[in-house]
Structure formats: C-alpha cells, structure tokens
CSV table of C-alpha atoms in Angstrom, one decimal:
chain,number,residue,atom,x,y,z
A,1,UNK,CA,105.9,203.5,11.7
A,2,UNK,CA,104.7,200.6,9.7
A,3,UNK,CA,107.3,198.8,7.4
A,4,UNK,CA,106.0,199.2,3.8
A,5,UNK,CA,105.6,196.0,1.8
A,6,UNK,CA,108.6,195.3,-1.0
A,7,UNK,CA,107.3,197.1,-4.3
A,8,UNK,CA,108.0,193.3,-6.0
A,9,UNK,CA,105.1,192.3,-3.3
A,10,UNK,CA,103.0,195.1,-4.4
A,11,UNK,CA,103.4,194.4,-8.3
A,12,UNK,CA,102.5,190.7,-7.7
A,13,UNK,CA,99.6,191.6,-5.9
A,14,UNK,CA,98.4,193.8,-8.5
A,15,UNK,CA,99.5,191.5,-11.0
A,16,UNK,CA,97.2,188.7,-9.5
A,17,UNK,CA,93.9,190.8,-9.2
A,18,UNK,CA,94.5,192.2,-12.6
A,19,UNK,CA,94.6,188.6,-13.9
A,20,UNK,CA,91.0,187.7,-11.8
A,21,UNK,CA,88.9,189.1,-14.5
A,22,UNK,CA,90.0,187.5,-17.3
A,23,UNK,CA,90.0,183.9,-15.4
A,24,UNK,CA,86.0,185.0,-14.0
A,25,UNK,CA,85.0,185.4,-17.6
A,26,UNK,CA,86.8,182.1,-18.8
A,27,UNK,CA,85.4,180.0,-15.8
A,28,UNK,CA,81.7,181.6,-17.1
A,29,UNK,CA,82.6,180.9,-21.2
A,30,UNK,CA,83.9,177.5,-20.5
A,31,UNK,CA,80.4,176.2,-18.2
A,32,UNK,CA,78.7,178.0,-21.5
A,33,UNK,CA,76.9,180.7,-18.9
A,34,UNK,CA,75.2,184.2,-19.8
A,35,UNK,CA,75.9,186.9,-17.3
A,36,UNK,CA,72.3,187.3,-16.2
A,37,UNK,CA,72.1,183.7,-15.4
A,38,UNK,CA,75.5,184.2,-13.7
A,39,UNK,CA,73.3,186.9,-11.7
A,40,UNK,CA,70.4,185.0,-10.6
A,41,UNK,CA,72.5,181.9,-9.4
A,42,UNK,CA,74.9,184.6,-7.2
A,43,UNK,CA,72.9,187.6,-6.4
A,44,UNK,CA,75.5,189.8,-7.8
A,45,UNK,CA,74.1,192.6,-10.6
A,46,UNK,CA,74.9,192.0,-13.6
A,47,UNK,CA,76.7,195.3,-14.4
A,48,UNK,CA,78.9,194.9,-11.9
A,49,UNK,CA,79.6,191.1,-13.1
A,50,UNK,CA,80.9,192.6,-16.5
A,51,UNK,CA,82.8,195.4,-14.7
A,52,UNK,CA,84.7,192.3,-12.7
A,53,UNK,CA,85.4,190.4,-16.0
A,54,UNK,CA,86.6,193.4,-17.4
A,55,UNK,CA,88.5,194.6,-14.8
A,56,UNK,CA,86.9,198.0,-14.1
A,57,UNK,CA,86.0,196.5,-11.0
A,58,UNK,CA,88.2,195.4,-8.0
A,59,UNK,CA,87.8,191.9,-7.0
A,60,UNK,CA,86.6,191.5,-3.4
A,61,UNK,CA,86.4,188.3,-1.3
A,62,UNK,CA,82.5,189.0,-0.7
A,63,UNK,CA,82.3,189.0,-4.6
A,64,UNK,CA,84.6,186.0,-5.6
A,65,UNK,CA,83.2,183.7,-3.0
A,66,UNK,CA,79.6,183.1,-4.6
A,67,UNK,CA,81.4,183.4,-7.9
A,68,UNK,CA,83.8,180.5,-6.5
A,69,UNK,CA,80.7,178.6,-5.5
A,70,UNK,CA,78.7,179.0,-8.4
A,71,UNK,CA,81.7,178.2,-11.1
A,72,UNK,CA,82.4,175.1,-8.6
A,73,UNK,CA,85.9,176.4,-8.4
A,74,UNK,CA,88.2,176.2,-5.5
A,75,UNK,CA,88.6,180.0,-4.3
A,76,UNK,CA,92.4,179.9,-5.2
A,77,UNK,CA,91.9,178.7,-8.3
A,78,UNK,CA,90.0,181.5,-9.3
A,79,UNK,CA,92.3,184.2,-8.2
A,80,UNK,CA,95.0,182.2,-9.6
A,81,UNK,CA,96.9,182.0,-6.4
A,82,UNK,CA,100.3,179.9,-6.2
A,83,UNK,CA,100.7,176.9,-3.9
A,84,UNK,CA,103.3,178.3,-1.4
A,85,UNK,CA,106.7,176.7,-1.4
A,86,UNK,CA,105.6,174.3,-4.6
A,87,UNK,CA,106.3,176.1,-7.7
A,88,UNK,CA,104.9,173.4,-10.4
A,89,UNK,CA,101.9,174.5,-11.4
A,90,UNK,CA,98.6,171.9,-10.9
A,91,UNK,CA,95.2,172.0,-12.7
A,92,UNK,CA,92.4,170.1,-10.9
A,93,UNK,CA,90.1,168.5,-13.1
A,94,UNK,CA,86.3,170.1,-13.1
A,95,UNK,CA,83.3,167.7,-13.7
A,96,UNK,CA,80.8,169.2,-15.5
A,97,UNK,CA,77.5,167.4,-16.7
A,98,UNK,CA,78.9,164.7,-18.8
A,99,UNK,CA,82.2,165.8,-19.3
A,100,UNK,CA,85.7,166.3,-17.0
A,101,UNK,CA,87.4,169.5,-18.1
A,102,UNK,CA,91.4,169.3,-17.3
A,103,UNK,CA,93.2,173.7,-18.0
A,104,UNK,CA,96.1,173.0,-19.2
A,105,UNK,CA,97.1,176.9,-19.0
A,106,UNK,CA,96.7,178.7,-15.9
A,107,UNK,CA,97.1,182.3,-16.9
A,108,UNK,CA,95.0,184.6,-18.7
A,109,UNK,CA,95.7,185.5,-22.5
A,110,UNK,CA,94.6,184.9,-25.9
A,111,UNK,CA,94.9,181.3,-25.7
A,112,UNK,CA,93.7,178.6,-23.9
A,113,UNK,CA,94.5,175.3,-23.5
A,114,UNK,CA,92.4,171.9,-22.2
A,115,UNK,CA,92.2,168.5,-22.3
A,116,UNK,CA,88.5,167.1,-22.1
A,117,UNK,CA,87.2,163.5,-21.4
A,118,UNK,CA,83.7,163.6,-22.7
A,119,UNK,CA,81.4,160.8,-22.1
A,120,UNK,CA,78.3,159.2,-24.2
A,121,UNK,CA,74.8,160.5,-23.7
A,122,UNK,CA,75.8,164.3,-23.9
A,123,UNK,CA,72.8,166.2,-24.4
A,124,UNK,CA,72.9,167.4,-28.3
A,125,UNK,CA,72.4,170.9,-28.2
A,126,UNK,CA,74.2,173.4,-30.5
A,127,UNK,CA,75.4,176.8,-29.2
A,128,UNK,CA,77.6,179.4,-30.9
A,129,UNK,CA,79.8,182.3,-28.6
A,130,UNK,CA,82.3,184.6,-29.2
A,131,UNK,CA,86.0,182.7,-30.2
A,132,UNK,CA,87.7,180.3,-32.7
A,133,UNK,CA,88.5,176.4,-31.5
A,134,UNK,CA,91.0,173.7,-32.4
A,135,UNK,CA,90.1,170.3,-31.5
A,136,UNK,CA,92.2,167.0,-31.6
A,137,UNK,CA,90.9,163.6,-30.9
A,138,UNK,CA,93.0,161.8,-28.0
A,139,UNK,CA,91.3,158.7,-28.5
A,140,UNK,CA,87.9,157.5,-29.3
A,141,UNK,CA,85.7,158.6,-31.9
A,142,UNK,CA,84.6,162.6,-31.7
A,143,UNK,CA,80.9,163.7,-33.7
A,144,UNK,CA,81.1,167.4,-34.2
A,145,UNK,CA,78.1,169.2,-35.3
A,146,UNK,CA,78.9,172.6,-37.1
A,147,UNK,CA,76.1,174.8,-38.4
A,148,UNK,CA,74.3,172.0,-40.7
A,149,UNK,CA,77.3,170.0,-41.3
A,150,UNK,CA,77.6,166.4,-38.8
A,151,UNK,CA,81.1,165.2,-38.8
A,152,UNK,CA,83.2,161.9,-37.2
A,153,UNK,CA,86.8,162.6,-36.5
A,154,UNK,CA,89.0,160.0,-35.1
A,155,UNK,CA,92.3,159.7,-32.5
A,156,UNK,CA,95.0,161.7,-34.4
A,157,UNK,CA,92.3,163.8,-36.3
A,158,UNK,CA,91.5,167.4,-35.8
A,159,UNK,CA,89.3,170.3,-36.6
A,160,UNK,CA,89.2,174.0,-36.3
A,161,UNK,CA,86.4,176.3,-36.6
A,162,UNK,CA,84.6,179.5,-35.5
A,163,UNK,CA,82.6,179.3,-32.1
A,164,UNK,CA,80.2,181.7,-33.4
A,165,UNK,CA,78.3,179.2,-36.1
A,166,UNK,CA,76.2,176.9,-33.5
A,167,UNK,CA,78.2,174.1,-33.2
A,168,UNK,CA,78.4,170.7,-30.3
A,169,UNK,CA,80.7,167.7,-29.9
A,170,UNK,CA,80.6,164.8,-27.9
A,171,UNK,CA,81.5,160.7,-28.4
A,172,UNK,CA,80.1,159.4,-31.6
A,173,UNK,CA,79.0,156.3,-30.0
A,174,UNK,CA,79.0,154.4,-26.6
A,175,UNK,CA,82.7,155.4,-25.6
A,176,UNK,CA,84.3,158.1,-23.8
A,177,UNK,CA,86.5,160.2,-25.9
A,178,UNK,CA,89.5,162.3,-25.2
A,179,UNK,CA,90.2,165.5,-26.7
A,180,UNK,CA,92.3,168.1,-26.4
A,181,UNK,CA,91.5,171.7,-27.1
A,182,UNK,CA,92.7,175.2,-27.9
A,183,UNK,CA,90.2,178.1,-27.3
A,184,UNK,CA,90.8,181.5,-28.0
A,185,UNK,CA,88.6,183.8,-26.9
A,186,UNK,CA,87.4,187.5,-29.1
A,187,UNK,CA,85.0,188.3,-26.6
A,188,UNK,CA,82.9,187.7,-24.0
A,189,UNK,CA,79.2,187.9,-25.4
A,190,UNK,CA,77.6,184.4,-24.9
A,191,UNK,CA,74.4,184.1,-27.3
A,192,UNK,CA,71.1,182.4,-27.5
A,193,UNK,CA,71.8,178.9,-27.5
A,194,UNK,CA,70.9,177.5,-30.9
A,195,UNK,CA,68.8,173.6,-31.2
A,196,UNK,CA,69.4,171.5,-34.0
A,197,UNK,CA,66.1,171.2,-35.9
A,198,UNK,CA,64.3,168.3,-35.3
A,199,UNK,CA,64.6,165.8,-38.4
C-alpha cells in the first residue's frame, strides 16, 4: 500500500495553488494587461483565465506555462514556489518597457509592495484600473499625471490616489527615478486605457 503524504504536505500544497490565482491576476494588473489580450497572446479562453485568477479553476502546468511565458515570469515565481533549503525570500527584478519593477512582497493579499526604477522617455499615456496607490520618490524627480492635474514630486515626497481616475508617472526630466510603491488592489477589472488630450 502506498504511504500517504504528511497532512502538513497536503495543506502546503493546497496552500500554494490557492495562492496562484491571486499572484496570475497581479502579474496581469502590474504589465497593465486586459484578459482578452491576455487570451490572444496565450491561447487560453478567456473564461477560463478569470476562473484561474479567481480560483474557481485549478492551476495546471499546461495552463501556467504560457501564462509564465507571456508575463515573462520564471515558472516558480508564479506559483510562488520556495527555493529548497534557502528560506530568505528573493524577488528578481522584471524589465518591462522602460521601467525595472523590483516585488517587494511575495504573497498574495490586500497589499502590495514594489520598488520601481523608471527611466526617461516613458510613453505618456494615462490609464485608470481597479485599486488605490501610494507613491514615494526614492530619488530623482517623479511627474504624475492624475485626471487633469500634472504634478512634480521630489526624493522624500509622496502621493496617494485612486487608480481608477486615469492617471501615469514617469521621470520629470532626463533622469531615472526611483520610487517605491504600495498597491492595493479592489478588483481585477482593467479598463479602456484613457490618452491625455492633445494640447
């Protein structure tokens, strides 16, 4: 007869692919991506897309490895997997576009955390979702653009605001800037992304 697996085995298994939804739909807020576009680039419907997020649906390698791809996430960093016989916890750095995105938080909840080194010549282009953010500036100098309002913070200066008035930040001039940045999510509905007027 086959041993069974300790039941503390079974709960952390369970307790990891419970958390894989709620780090799928992060990875797809954070890279600002709509679930039908999240579709087309992976092949998988999008029903079944918002049943993983939500966790109606069980995670299955041949489901989280074009999902791994297409968030350019390493596999185990999706799942959320720990590095065996290391128990501190490591982030690796994603470069997306014009900016490198550091998680500082590596489980799911109400609250995340990230440190982001932006560089100049970020495309301008507003977009509201569902969520509230903090920002602080690390160094440099930080342009926020929040419905019809265009502000300049600097290092030690911070702002908070809903994610659901079209908003976009980037450096204010020729510099990289550093921010850090505390999301917390109400949702998972991405909308239409919103373009400043033209002046």
């Amino acid at each position: 007869m086959a041993e069974k697996a300790p039941r503390g085995t079974d709960d952390g298994v369970e307790r990891t692919l419970a958390e894989v939804g709620p780090r799928l739909r992060a990875a797809r807020l954070e890279r600002g991506v709509t679930l039908a576009a999240l579709a087309e680039a992976t092949g998988i419907s999008v029903s079944t897309l918002s049943r993983l997020e939500s966790g109606q649906r069980r995670a299955t390698l041949e489901l989280l490895l074009p999902l791994a791809r297409a968030h350019q996430m390493p596999l185990d960093e999706l799942v959320g997997a720990p590095e065996v016989g290391d128990p501190r916890v490591r982030t690796v750095p994603r470069k997306m576009d014009h900016m490198t995105v550091l998680p500082l938080t590596r489980h799911p909840g109400a609250l995340q955390a990230y440190k982001m080194i932006i560089e100049p010549n970020k495309p301008c282009e507003q977009r509201t979702h569902e969520g509230y953010e903090w920002i602080y500036v690390l160094s440099g100098r930080l342009r926020l653009l929040l419905a019809d309002k265009d502000l300049e913070l600097r290092a030690g200066e911070a702002a908070e605001f809903d994610t659901r008035l079209p908003h976009w930040f980037g450096p204010a001039g020729d510099e990289t800037v550093e921010v850090l940045s505390l999301f917390g999510r109400q949702g998972e509905r991405m909308h239409v992304r919103a373009r400043p007027a033209s002046r």
